[in-house]
């Protein structure tokens, strides 16, 4: 009897452990630890966080299989690619208790009609940040980024991601994003190779710390993270290029074959409560898609130019490009980095 009881307890404990651990794979420096602690306190589910630096990295990781991840965060223009590859589990968000809290603008988005696979996490824009004490000219043009003035040369960082950088180059050159025109790719390569001698690093990680420390005076960056830099380095300003910044929506999704799908579903539903979504926004500096969350958001966040763009800001939501474009982009980026 004692052996049977011990076996029952062991099985029960193993089940509890399996139910109580969520493996979350998110962008680097993009998750509120305070929010995760609140989730664990309220649900008993421990969150194990791991990070990546680009959609390309996330895609490659999930395609490799058996990652052990439950919850992942793809950007909207990559969601159709993930679905085409069969890398996401259905979540049927419209059936969740807190789905009614989701802003109608983000219910049934073009990249996931019916929110069958995703729920909005954070949204914002991508361009670049400049220390205006170092360079005092007009920063709201990609001319500063791709033909940098002498003051900035050698202290520039560029994302290590063709998905982030090439749309900027295409807009600067006057082409449509997602073009497969060989001439456009030839001109982009020339542009980026001419810029390369002035670039200190190509990385998508550690930018916050490096900008604050003064290691960079300009970097491609996201709007919310730029706000976090400005809090520590007030002369650092986020640019809204006249050619167009890239708009994006990052989304919560569940990886195919997730070991703990139930825990991931619990987190997604939990996150759609206004107070919880606001905790993430207050940390990261981005807008979320949950109605009523602004009640719990920091006043400084509501007034920040990085979060509330100027009325004339040109923000263009990124498109899902065809496979031909992705292949050309990958080859260009590989050649640039050689």
Short mmCIF file of C-alpha atoms in Angstrom, two decimals:
data_model
loop_
_atom_site.label_atom_id
_atom_site.label_comp_id
_atom_site.label_asym_id
_atom_site.label_seq_id
_atom_site.Cartn_x
_atom_site.Cartn_y
_atom_site.Cartn_z
CA UNK A 1 0.00 0.00 0.00
CA UNK A 2 2.83 2.41 0.91
CA UNK A 3 4.51 1.69 -2.42
CA UNK A 4 1.26 2.37 -4.29
CA UNK A 5 0.75 5.59 -2.34
CA UNK A 6 4.31 6.69 -3.06
CA UNK A 7 3.82 5.93 -6.77
CA UNK A 8 0.56 7.94 -6.79
CA UNK A 9 2.29 10.92 -5.15
CA UNK A 10 5.16 10.72 -7.65
CA UNK A 11 2.78 10.68 -10.62
CA UNK A 12 0.77 13.54 -9.11
CA UNK A 13 3.89 15.65 -8.50
CA UNK A 14 5.17 15.00 -12.02
CA UNK A 15 1.81 16.10 -13.42
CA UNK A 16 1.85 19.28 -11.35
CA UNK A 17 5.38 20.10 -12.54
CA UNK A 18 4.36 19.54 -16.18
CA UNK A 19 1.33 21.79 -15.78
CA UNK A 20 3.23 24.45 -13.86
CA UNK A 21 6.08 25.40 -16.21
CA UNK A 22 5.78 27.62 -19.27
CA UNK A 23 8.72 27.97 -21.67
CA UNK A 24 8.50 31.45 -23.21
CA UNK A 25 10.69 32.37 -26.22
CA UNK A 26 10.58 36.14 -26.75
CA UNK A 27 12.61 38.98 -28.18
CA UNK A 28 15.63 40.07 -26.12
CA UNK A 29 14.99 42.72 -23.45
CA UNK A 30 11.28 42.69 -24.20
CA UNK A 31 9.55 40.97 -21.27
CA UNK A 32 8.51 42.47 -17.94
CA UNK A 33 9.84 40.28 -15.13
CA UNK A 34 7.36 41.96 -12.79
CA UNK A 35 4.52 40.89 -15.06
CA UNK A 36 5.82 37.31 -15.21
CA UNK A 37 6.07 37.21 -11.41
CA UNK A 38 2.45 38.36 -11.17
CA UNK A 39 1.38 35.63 -13.58
CA UNK A 40 3.21 32.99 -11.55
CA UNK A 41 1.73 34.28 -8.29
CA UNK A 42 -1.81 34.20 -9.65
CA UNK A 43 -1.63 30.91 -11.57
CA UNK A 44 1.17 28.90 -9.98
CA UNK A 45 2.76 28.49 -13.42
CA UNK A 46 6.52 29.13 -13.47
CA UNK A 47 7.80 30.94 -16.57
CA UNK A 48 11.17 30.00 -18.07
CA UNK A 49 12.26 32.80 -20.42
CA UNK A 50 14.64 32.46 -23.35
CA UNK A 51 15.31 35.13 -25.98
CA UNK A 52 16.05 35.64 -29.68
CA UNK A 53 17.16 38.61 -31.76
CA UNK A 54 15.17 38.47 -35.01
CA UNK A 55 12.26 36.82 -36.78
CA UNK A 56 14.79 34.97 -38.91
CA UNK A 57 16.29 33.42 -35.76
CA UNK A 58 12.87 32.46 -34.42
CA UNK A 59 11.89 30.90 -37.74
CA UNK A 60 15.10 28.87 -37.96
CA UNK A 61 14.76 27.71 -34.36
CA UNK A 62 11.19 26.46 -34.77
CA UNK A 63 11.98 24.81 -38.10
CA UNK A 64 14.73 22.83 -36.39
CA UNK A 65 12.05 21.08 -34.30
CA UNK A 66 11.89 19.82 -30.70
CA UNK A 67 12.69 23.23 -29.23
CA UNK A 68 10.81 22.71 -25.98
CA UNK A 69 9.23 26.15 -26.31
CA UNK A 70 5.56 26.75 -25.61
CA UNK A 71 4.94 30.46 -26.17
CA UNK A 72 6.62 32.42 -28.99
CA UNK A 73 6.38 35.98 -30.36
CA UNK A 74 6.46 36.35 -34.17
CA UNK A 75 5.96 39.71 -35.87
CA UNK A 76 2.80 40.14 -37.95
CA UNK A 77 4.47 39.95 -41.37
CA UNK A 78 6.13 36.64 -40.44
CA UNK A 79 2.94 35.01 -39.12
CA UNK A 80 1.82 33.83 -42.61
CA UNK A 81 5.28 32.33 -43.13
CA UNK A 82 5.08 30.45 -39.83
CA UNK A 83 1.62 29.19 -40.76
CA UNK A 84 2.78 28.10 -44.21
CA UNK A 85 5.56 26.12 -42.52
CA UNK A 86 3.09 24.57 -40.04
CA UNK A 87 4.98 25.93 -37.03
CA UNK A 88 2.09 27.21 -34.88
CA UNK A 89 -0.68 25.56 -32.88
CA UNK A 90 -4.25 26.91 -33.16
CA UNK A 91 -5.37 28.85 -30.09
CA UNK A 92 -8.87 30.00 -31.16
CA UNK A 93 -8.50 33.21 -29.17
CA UNK A 94 -12.07 34.34 -29.88
CA UNK A 95 -13.27 31.59 -27.54
CA UNK A 96 -11.16 32.85 -24.61
CA UNK A 97 -12.78 34.54 -21.63
CA UNK A 98 -10.85 37.81 -22.02
CA UNK A 99 -11.02 38.10 -25.81
CA UNK A 100 -13.67 40.82 -25.54
CA UNK A 101 -10.96 43.06 -24.03
CA UNK A 102 -9.04 43.01 -27.30
CA UNK A 103 -9.22 46.24 -29.31
CA UNK A 104 -11.56 45.68 -32.30
CA UNK A 105 -8.76 46.98 -34.56
CA UNK A 106 -6.75 43.89 -33.72
CA UNK A 107 -9.56 41.36 -33.77
CA UNK A 108 -9.28 39.29 -36.93
CA UNK A 109 -6.22 41.05 -38.41
CA UNK A 110 -5.19 40.48 -42.02
CA UNK A 111 -2.31 38.20 -41.03
CA UNK A 112 -4.55 35.95 -38.87
CA UNK A 113 -8.28 36.23 -39.65
CA UNK A 114 -10.31 35.27 -36.59
CA UNK A 115 -7.24 35.26 -34.29
CA UNK A 116 -7.06 31.52 -34.78
CA UNK A 117 -3.31 31.41 -34.14
CA UNK A 118 -2.27 34.71 -32.56
CA UNK A 119 -3.14 37.50 -30.13
CA UNK A 120 -1.47 40.94 -30.19
CA UNK A 121 1.39 41.41 -27.73
CA UNK A 122 2.92 44.85 -28.45
CA UNK A 123 2.96 47.14 -31.45
CA UNK A 124 5.11 50.01 -32.59
CA UNK A 125 7.53 51.16 -35.26
CA UNK A 126 11.13 50.72 -36.36
CA UNK A 127 13.57 53.35 -37.60
CA UNK A 128 16.67 54.63 -35.79
CA UNK A 129 17.83 56.63 -32.78
CA UNK A 130 20.41 59.44 -32.81
CA UNK A 131 22.23 61.40 -30.11
CA UNK A 132 21.31 64.94 -31.11
CA UNK A 133 24.13 66.39 -29.00
CA UNK A 134 26.54 64.63 -31.34
CA UNK A 135 24.66 65.42 -34.57
CA UNK A 136 22.49 68.52 -34.58
CA UNK A 137 21.02 68.26 -38.08
CA UNK A 138 17.66 66.93 -39.27
CA UNK A 139 17.37 63.28 -38.24
CA UNK A 140 14.00 62.56 -39.85
CA UNK A 141 15.38 61.11 -43.05
CA UNK A 142 17.21 57.89 -43.92
CA UNK A 143 19.93 60.07 -45.45
CA UNK A 144 21.42 60.30 -41.94
CA UNK A 145 21.46 56.51 -41.60
CA UNK A 146 22.73 55.49 -45.04
CA UNK A 147 25.03 58.45 -45.72
CA UNK A 148 26.07 59.23 -42.13
CA UNK A 149 27.69 62.57 -41.31
CA UNK A 150 31.25 62.60 -39.99
CA UNK A 151 30.09 63.16 -36.41
CA UNK A 152 28.37 59.76 -36.32
CA UNK A 153 30.75 57.65 -38.38
CA UNK A 154 32.29 54.74 -36.50
CA UNK A 155 29.72 54.81 -33.69
CA UNK A 156 26.81 53.33 -35.60
CA UNK A 157 24.99 50.05 -35.01
CA UNK A 158 22.77 48.35 -37.58
CA UNK A 159 20.35 45.52 -36.80
CA UNK A 160 21.66 42.11 -37.84
CA UNK A 161 18.41 41.42 -39.67
CA UNK A 162 17.57 41.86 -43.33
CA UNK A 163 13.89 41.87 -42.39
CA UNK A 164 14.42 45.06 -40.36
CA UNK A 165 17.01 46.87 -42.49
CA UNK A 166 16.14 46.23 -46.14
CA UNK A 167 12.70 47.91 -46.02
CA UNK A 168 14.46 51.07 -44.81
CA UNK A 169 16.93 50.89 -47.69
CA UNK A 170 14.19 50.26 -50.24
CA UNK A 171 12.17 53.25 -49.05
CA UNK A 172 15.25 55.45 -49.12
CA UNK A 173 16.00 54.36 -52.70
CA UNK A 174 12.39 54.91 -53.75
CA UNK A 175 11.38 51.28 -54.28
CA UNK A 176 8.36 49.39 -52.99
CA UNK A 177 9.09 47.05 -50.11
CA UNK A 178 8.98 43.39 -51.12
CA UNK A 179 10.18 44.18 -54.64
CA UNK A 180 12.13 41.45 -56.41
CA UNK A 181 13.58 43.83 -59.00
CA UNK A 182 17.26 42.85 -59.52
CA UNK A 183 18.16 46.52 -60.00
CA UNK A 184 16.72 47.34 -56.57
CA UNK A 185 18.80 44.64 -54.90
CA UNK A 186 21.93 45.74 -56.74
CA UNK A 187 21.43 49.33 -55.58
CA UNK A 188 20.69 48.18 -52.02
CA UNK A 189 23.90 46.20 -51.89
CA UNK A 190 25.87 49.19 -53.18
CA UNK A 191 24.20 51.42 -50.57
CA UNK A 192 24.87 49.07 -47.66
CA UNK A 193 28.45 48.35 -48.72
CA UNK A 194 29.11 52.10 -48.91
CA UNK A 195 27.67 52.48 -45.41
CA UNK A 196 29.59 49.54 -43.97
CA UNK A 197 32.93 51.30 -43.21
CA UNK A 198 31.08 53.63 -40.83
CA UNK A 199 29.24 50.84 -38.98
CA UNK A 200 30.74 49.72 -35.69
CA UNK A 201 28.57 46.62 -35.20
CA UNK A 202 25.74 44.66 -36.77
CA UNK A 203 23.66 43.38 -33.87
CA UNK A 204 20.08 43.33 -32.63
CA UNK A 205 21.02 42.63 -29.01
CA UNK A 206 22.47 44.76 -26.23
CA UNK A 207 21.61 48.01 -28.01
CA UNK A 208 19.90 49.55 -24.98
CA UNK A 209 22.96 49.18 -22.77
CA UNK A 210 25.36 50.27 -25.52
CA UNK A 211 23.38 53.40 -26.37
CA UNK A 212 23.13 54.38 -22.70
CA UNK A 213 26.87 53.79 -22.23
CA UNK A 214 27.71 55.98 -25.22
CA UNK A 215 29.21 53.16 -27.28
CA UNK A 216 26.84 54.09 -30.12
CA UNK A 217 25.66 57.52 -31.22
CA UNK A 218 23.20 56.12 -33.76
CA UNK A 219 21.48 52.77 -34.14
CA UNK A 220 18.56 51.26 -35.95
CA UNK A 221 16.02 50.76 -33.19
CA UNK A 222 12.43 50.33 -32.11
CA UNK A 223 10.31 53.18 -30.79
CA UNK A 224 9.63 51.82 -27.29
CA UNK A 225 13.21 50.79 -26.67
CA UNK A 226 14.27 54.26 -27.83
CA UNK A 227 12.13 55.73 -25.06
CA UNK A 228 14.01 53.61 -22.54
CA UNK A 229 17.30 54.95 -23.91
CA UNK A 230 16.10 58.58 -23.70
CA UNK A 231 15.25 58.16 -20.02
CA UNK A 232 18.97 57.60 -19.39
CA UNK A 233 20.40 59.63 -22.28
CA UNK A 234 18.04 62.61 -22.82
CA UNK A 235 19.77 63.79 -26.00
CA UNK A 236 18.93 60.53 -27.80
CA UNK A 237 15.96 61.00 -30.13
CA UNK A 238 13.91 58.55 -32.18
CA UNK A 239 13.59 59.45 -35.86
CA UNK A 240 10.43 59.42 -37.97
CA UNK A 241 11.92 59.37 -41.49
CA UNK A 242 9.91 61.14 -44.17
CA UNK A 243 10.49 58.08 -46.37
CA UNK A 244 8.56 55.95 -43.87
CA UNK A 245 9.21 54.05 -40.64
CA UNK A 246 8.20 50.38 -40.46
CA UNK A 247 5.08 49.62 -38.43
CA UNK A 248 4.73 46.23 -36.77
CA UNK A 249 2.67 44.12 -34.40
CA UNK A 250 4.33 41.37 -32.38
CA UNK A 251 2.01 38.51 -31.45
CA UNK A 252 1.67 35.81 -28.84
CA UNK A 253 1.49 32.37 -30.45
CA UNK A 254 2.03 28.76 -29.45
CA UNK A 255 4.80 26.72 -31.06
CA UNK A 256 3.78 23.53 -32.86
CA UNK A 257 4.16 20.58 -30.52
CA UNK A 258 4.44 22.80 -27.44
CA UNK A 259 5.06 20.63 -24.35
CA UNK A 260 2.67 22.73 -22.25
CA UNK A 261 0.03 24.18 -24.54
CA UNK A 262 -2.42 24.61 -21.67
CA UNK A 263 -0.03 26.86 -19.76
CA UNK A 264 0.53 28.93 -22.90
CA UNK A 265 -3.22 29.29 -23.42
CA UNK A 266 -3.57 30.38 -19.80
CA UNK A 267 -0.94 33.07 -20.27
CA UNK A 268 -2.52 34.42 -23.47
CA UNK A 269 -5.93 34.72 -21.83
CA UNK A 270 -4.38 36.23 -18.68
CA UNK A 271 -2.45 38.81 -20.72
CA UNK A 272 -5.67 40.16 -22.25
CA UNK A 273 -6.62 41.66 -18.87
CA UNK A 274 -5.96 45.44 -19.02
CA UNK A 275 -3.78 45.65 -15.90
CA UNK A 276 -1.54 42.84 -17.09
CA UNK A 277 -1.09 44.24 -20.59
CA UNK A 278 -0.28 47.64 -19.07
CA UNK A 279 2.51 46.15 -16.94
CA UNK A 280 4.21 44.94 -20.10
CA UNK A 281 3.73 48.30 -21.86
CA UNK A 282 5.09 50.24 -18.88
CA UNK A 283 8.22 48.10 -18.96
CA UNK A 284 8.89 47.91 -22.69
CA UNK A 285 7.51 51.29 -23.80
CA UNK A 286 5.13 50.01 -26.48
CA UNK A 287 1.40 50.13 -27.07
CA UNK A 288 -0.65 46.97 -26.61
CA UNK A 289 -3.93 45.81 -28.10
CA UNK A 290 -6.01 45.59 -24.90
CA UNK A 291 -8.84 48.07 -24.34
CA UNK A 292 -8.71 49.76 -20.92
CA UNK A 293 -5.01 49.15 -20.38
CA UNK A 294 -4.29 52.89 -20.69
CA UNK A 295 -5.91 53.36 -17.26
CA UNK A 296 -2.95 51.49 -15.74
CA UNK A 297 -0.20 52.92 -17.97
CA UNK A 298 2.39 55.43 -16.79
CA UNK A 299 1.56 59.05 -17.63
CA UNK A 300 5.00 59.58 -19.16
CA UNK A 301 4.34 56.74 -21.58
CA UNK A 302 1.11 58.30 -22.84
CA UNK A 303 2.89 61.57 -23.70
CA UNK A 304 6.16 60.18 -25.08
CA UNK A 305 6.88 61.10 -28.73
CA UNK A 306 8.29 57.62 -29.26
CA UNK A 307 4.92 56.09 -28.34
CA UNK A 308 2.62 58.87 -29.60
CA UNK A 309 4.12 59.80 -32.99
CA UNK A 310 3.71 63.24 -34.59
CA UNK A 311 0.58 63.72 -36.67
CA UNK A 312 2.63 63.84 -39.87
CA UNK A 313 4.67 60.71 -39.10
CA UNK A 314 4.88 58.31 -42.05
CA UNK A 315 4.51 54.81 -40.60
CA UNK A 316 3.99 51.94 -43.04
CA UNK A 317 3.06 48.52 -41.71
CA UNK A 318 5.45 45.88 -42.98
CA UNK A 319 4.18 43.48 -45.63
CA UNK A 320 4.57 39.73 -45.86
CA UNK A 321 6.98 39.40 -48.76
CA UNK A 322 7.00 36.51 -51.27
CA UNK A 323 9.55 33.70 -50.97
CA UNK A 324 11.50 35.11 -53.93
CA UNK A 325 12.12 38.32 -51.99
CA UNK A 326 13.16 36.43 -48.87
CA UNK A 327 15.67 34.38 -50.86
CA UNK A 328 17.16 37.47 -52.49
CA UNK A 329 17.28 39.26 -49.14
CA UNK A 330 19.05 36.36 -47.45
CA UNK A 331 21.68 36.20 -50.18
CA UNK A 332 22.24 39.98 -50.08
CA UNK A 333 22.64 39.97 -46.31
CA UNK A 334 25.05 37.04 -46.39
CA UNK A 335 27.18 38.82 -48.98
CA UNK A 336 27.15 42.08 -46.99
CA UNK A 337 28.31 40.33 -43.81
CA UNK A 338 31.15 38.39 -45.48
#
